[in-house]
Coordinates of C-alpha atoms in Angstrom, one line a residue:
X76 CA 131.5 41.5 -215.2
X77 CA 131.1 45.5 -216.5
X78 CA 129.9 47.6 -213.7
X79 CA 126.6 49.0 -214.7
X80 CA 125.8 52.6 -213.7
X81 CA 123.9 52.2 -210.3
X82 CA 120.4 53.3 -211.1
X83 CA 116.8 53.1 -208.9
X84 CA 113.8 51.9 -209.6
X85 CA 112.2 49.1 -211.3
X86 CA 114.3 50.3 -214.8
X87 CA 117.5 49.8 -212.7
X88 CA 116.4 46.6 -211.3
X89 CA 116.2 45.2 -214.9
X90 CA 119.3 46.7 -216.3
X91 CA 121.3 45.3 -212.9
X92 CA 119.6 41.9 -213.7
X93 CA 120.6 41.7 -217.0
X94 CA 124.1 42.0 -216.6
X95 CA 124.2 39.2 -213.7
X96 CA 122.6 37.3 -216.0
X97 CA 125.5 38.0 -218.7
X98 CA 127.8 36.7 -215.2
X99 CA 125.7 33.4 -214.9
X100 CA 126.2 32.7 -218.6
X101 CA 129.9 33.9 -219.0
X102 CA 131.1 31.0 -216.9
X103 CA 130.0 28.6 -219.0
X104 CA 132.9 29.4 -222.0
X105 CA 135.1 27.5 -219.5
X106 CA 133.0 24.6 -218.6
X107 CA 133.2 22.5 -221.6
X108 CA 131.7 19.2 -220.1
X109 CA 129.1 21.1 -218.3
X110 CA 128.6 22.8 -221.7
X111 CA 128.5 19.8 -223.9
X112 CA 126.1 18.0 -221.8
X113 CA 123.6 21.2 -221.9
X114 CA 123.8 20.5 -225.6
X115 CA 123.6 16.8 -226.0
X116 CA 121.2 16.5 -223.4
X117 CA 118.3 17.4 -225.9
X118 CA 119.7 15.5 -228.8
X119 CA 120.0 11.9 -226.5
X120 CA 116.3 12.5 -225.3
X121 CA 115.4 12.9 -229.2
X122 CA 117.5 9.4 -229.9
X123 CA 115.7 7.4 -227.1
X124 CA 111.9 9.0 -227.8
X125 CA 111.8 9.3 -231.2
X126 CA 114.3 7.1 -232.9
X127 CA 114.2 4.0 -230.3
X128 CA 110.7 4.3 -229.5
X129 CA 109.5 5.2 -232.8
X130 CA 111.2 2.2 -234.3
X131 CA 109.2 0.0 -231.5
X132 CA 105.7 1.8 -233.1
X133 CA 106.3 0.6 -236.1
X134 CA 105.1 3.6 -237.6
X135 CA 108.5 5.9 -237.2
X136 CA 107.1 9.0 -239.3
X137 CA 103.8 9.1 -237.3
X138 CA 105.9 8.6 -233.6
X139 CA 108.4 11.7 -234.9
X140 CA 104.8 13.9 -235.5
X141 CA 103.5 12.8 -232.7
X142 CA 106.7 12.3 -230.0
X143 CA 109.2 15.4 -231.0
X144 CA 106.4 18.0 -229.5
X145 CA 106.0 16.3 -226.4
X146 CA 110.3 16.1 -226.1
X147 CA 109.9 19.9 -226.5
X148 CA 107.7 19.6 -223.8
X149 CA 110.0 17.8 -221.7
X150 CA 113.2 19.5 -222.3
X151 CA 111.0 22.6 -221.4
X152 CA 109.8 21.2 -218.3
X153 CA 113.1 20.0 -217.2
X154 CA 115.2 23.2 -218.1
X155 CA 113.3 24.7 -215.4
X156 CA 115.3 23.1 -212.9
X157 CA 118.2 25.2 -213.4
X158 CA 116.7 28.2 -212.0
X159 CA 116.4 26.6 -208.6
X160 CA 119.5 24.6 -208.6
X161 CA 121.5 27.4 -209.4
X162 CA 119.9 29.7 -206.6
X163 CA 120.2 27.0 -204.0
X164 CA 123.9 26.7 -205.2
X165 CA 124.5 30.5 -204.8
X166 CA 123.0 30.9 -201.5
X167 CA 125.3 27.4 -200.3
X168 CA 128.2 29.1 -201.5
X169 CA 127.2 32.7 -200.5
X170 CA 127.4 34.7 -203.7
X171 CA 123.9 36.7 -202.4
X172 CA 126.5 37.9 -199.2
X173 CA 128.4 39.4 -202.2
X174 CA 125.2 40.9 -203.8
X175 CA 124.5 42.4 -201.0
X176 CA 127.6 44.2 -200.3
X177 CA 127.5 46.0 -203.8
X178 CA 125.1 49.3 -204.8
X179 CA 122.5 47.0 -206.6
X180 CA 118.6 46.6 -206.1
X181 CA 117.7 43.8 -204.1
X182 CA 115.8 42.0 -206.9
X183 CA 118.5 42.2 -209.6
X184 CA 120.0 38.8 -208.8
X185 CA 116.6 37.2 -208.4
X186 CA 115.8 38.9 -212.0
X187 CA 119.2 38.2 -213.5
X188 CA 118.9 34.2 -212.8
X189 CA 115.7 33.6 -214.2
X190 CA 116.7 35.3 -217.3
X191 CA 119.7 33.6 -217.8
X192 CA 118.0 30.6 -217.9
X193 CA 115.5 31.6 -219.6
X194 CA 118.0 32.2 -222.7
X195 CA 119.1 28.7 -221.6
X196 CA 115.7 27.3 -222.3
X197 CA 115.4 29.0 -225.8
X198 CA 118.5 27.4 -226.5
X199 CA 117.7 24.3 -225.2
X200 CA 114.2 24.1 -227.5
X201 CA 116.4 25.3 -230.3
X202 CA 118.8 22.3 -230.0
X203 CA 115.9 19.7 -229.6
X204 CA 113.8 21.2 -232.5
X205 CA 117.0 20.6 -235.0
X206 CA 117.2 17.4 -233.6
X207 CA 113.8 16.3 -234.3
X208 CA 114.0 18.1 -237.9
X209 CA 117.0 15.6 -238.1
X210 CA 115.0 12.5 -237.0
X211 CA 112.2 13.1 -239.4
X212 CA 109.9 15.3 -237.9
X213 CA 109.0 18.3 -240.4
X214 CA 106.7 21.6 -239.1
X215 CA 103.9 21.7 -241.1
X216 CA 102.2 24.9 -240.0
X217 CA 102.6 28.3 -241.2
X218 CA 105.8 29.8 -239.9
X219 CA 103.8 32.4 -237.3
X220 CA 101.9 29.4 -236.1
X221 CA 105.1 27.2 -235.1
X222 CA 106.7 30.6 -233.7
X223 CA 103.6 30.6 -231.6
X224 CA 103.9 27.0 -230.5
X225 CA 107.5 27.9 -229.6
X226 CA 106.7 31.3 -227.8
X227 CA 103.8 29.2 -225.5
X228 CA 106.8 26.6 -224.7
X229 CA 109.2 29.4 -223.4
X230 CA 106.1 31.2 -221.7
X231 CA 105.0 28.6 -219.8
X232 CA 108.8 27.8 -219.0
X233 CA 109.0 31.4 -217.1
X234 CA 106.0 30.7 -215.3
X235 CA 107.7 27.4 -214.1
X236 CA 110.7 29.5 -213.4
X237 CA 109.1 31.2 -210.5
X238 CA 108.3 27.5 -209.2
X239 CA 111.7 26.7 -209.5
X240 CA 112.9 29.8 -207.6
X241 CA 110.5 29.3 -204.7
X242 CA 111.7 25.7 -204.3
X243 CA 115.7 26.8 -204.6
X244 CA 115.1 29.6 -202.1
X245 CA 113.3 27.3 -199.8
X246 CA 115.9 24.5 -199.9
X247 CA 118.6 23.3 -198.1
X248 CA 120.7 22.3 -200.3
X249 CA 120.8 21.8 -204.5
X250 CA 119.7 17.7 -203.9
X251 CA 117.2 19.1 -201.7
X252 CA 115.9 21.3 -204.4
X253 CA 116.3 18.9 -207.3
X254 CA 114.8 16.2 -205.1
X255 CA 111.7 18.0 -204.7
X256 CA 111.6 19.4 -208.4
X257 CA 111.8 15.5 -209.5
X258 CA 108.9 14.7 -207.5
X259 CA 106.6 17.4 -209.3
X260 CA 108.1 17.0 -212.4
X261 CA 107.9 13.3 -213.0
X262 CA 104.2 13.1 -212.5
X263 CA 103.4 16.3 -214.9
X264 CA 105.3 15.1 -217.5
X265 CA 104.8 11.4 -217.9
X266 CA 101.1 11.4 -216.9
X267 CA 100.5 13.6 -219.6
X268 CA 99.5 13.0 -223.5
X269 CA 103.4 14.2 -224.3
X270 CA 104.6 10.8 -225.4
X271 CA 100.8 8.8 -225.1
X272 CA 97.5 9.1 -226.4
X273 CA 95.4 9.9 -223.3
X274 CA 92.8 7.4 -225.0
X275 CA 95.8 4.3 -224.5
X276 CA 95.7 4.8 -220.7
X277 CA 94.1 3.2 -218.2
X278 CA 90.8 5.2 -217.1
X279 CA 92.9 6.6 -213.6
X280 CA 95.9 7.7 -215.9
X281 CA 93.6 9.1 -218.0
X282 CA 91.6 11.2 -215.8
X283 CA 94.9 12.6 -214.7
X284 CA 96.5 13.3 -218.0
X285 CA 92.9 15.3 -218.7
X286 CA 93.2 17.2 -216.3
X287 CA 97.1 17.3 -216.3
X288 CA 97.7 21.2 -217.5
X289 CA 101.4 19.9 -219.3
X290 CA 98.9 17.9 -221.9
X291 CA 97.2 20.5 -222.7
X292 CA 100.9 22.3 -223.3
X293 CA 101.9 19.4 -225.0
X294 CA 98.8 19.2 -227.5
X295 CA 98.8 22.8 -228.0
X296 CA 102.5 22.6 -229.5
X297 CA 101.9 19.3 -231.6
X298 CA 99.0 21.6 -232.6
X299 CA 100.8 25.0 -233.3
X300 CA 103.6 22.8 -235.1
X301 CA 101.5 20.6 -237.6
X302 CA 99.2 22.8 -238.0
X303 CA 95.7 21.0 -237.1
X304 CA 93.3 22.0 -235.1
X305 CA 94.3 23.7 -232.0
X306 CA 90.9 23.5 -229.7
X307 CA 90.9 25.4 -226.1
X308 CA 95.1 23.9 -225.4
X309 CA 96.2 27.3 -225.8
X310 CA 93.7 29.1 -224.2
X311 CA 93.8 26.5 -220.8
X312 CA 98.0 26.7 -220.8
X313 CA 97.8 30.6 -221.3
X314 CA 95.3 30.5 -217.8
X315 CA 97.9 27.8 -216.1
X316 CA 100.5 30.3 -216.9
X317 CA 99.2 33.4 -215.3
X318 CA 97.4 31.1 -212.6
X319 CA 101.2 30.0 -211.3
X320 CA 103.2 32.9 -212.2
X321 CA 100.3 35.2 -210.1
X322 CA 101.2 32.4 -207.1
X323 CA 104.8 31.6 -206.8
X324 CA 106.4 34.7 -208.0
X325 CA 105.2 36.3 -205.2
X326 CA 105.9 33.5 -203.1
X327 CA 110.1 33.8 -204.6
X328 CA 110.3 37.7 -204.3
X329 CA 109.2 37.1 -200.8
X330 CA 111.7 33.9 -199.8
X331 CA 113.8 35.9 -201.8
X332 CA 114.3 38.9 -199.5
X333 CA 113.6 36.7 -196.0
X334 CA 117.3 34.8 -197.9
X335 CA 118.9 38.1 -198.2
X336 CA 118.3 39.7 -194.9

């Protein structure tokens, strides 16, 4: 890891954060499975959604338009459990001890993990998008509009970040962490519109999907992508963002420094 100059301040904290978050991503040159399956992760997900369950449709071209935006979704979602599996792994192994020892702000680490993965995620929408391209779905919107469908994706993925910290600072162990993260996870993703028309539910399901803030995420990317009408789906995940991130980031700087004590 290069040492970087020790400076105070909040312009120190982020230069300190960035380069542990170069250290969380170095490792993963000499982790080939661990590397592989970050990659084909994405692709599977677009095999069994798209491809499998778009041949079952029996419409494959309209599944791809409608299906690839809510695997971006997913993959999104999911990716988000890194943060806090990789803080609950550092504290079990005691790699904040070693932060603490050396001349850096006490945030850096906490700064430094969540944008690591949040290079992971762009990466990890990246991967999926090609995939899609590859399975037949095609981006119909003007190019700034599908950047913006992207950029909401990632956004909304830091804002779940902060989740994910809270929960990895908070748990005792990495099952722990990815137990809990499973059990909000599952219910946000598939009782949303991602993969289903809210209007093939049955009417519990689709209260909860209409009120589920991950289908108006999901129907403000199939939006941004094709190019149709957007309606209030950006507007609603934009207030879900800030309305978390105002919450739990608070709540992980503060388990944060109660950790590193």
């Amino acid at each position: 890891m290069t040492a970087t100059p020790f400076t105070t301040g909040r312009r120190g904290a982020l230069a300190q954060g960035m380069t542990l978050a170069w250290r969380s991503l170095v490792p993963l040159r000499n982790e080939l499975g661990r590397l592989i399956q970050f990659l084909l992760q994405p692709v599977f997900m677009i095999v069994v959604f798209v491809l499998m369950f778009g041949a079952m449709s029996g419409d494959p071209d309209h599944a791809a338009r409608y299906l690839v935006p809510g695997v971006l979704t997913q993959v999104t979602l999911i990716s988000t459990n890194t943060t806090g599996m990789n803080l609950a792994e550092d504290i079990v192994k005691g790699v904040f001890d070693r932060f603490r020892s050396m001349p850096i702000a006490r945030s850096a680490p906490l700064i430094g993990r969540v944008a690591a993965d949040a290079l992971m995620t762009t990466v990890t929408i990246a991967v999926s998008l090609l995939a899609g391209i590859a399975a037949g779905f095609r981006i119909t919107a003007a190019p700034l509009e599908a950047l913006a469908g992207v950029a909401l994706l990632l956004l909304f993925a830091l804002a779940l970040s902060w989740v994910s910290a809270w929960l990895g600072l908070k748990a005792k162990s990495v099952a722990s962490m990815q137990g809990m993260a499973t059990v909000i996870l599952l219910p946000l993703t598939f009782g949303s519109s991602a993969f289903i028309p809210p209007a093939n539910l049955p009417a519990a399901l689709r209260w909860w999907s209409s009120i589920n803030p991950i289908s108006h995420l999901a129907d403000a990317v199939r939006a941004l992508l094709l190019g149709t009408p957007v309606g209030p789906h950006v507007w609603v995940t934009l207030a879900w963002a800030a309305a978390v991130t105002a919450c739990f980031a608070p709540l992980a700087v503060r388990a944060y420094a109660r950790r590193i004590r």
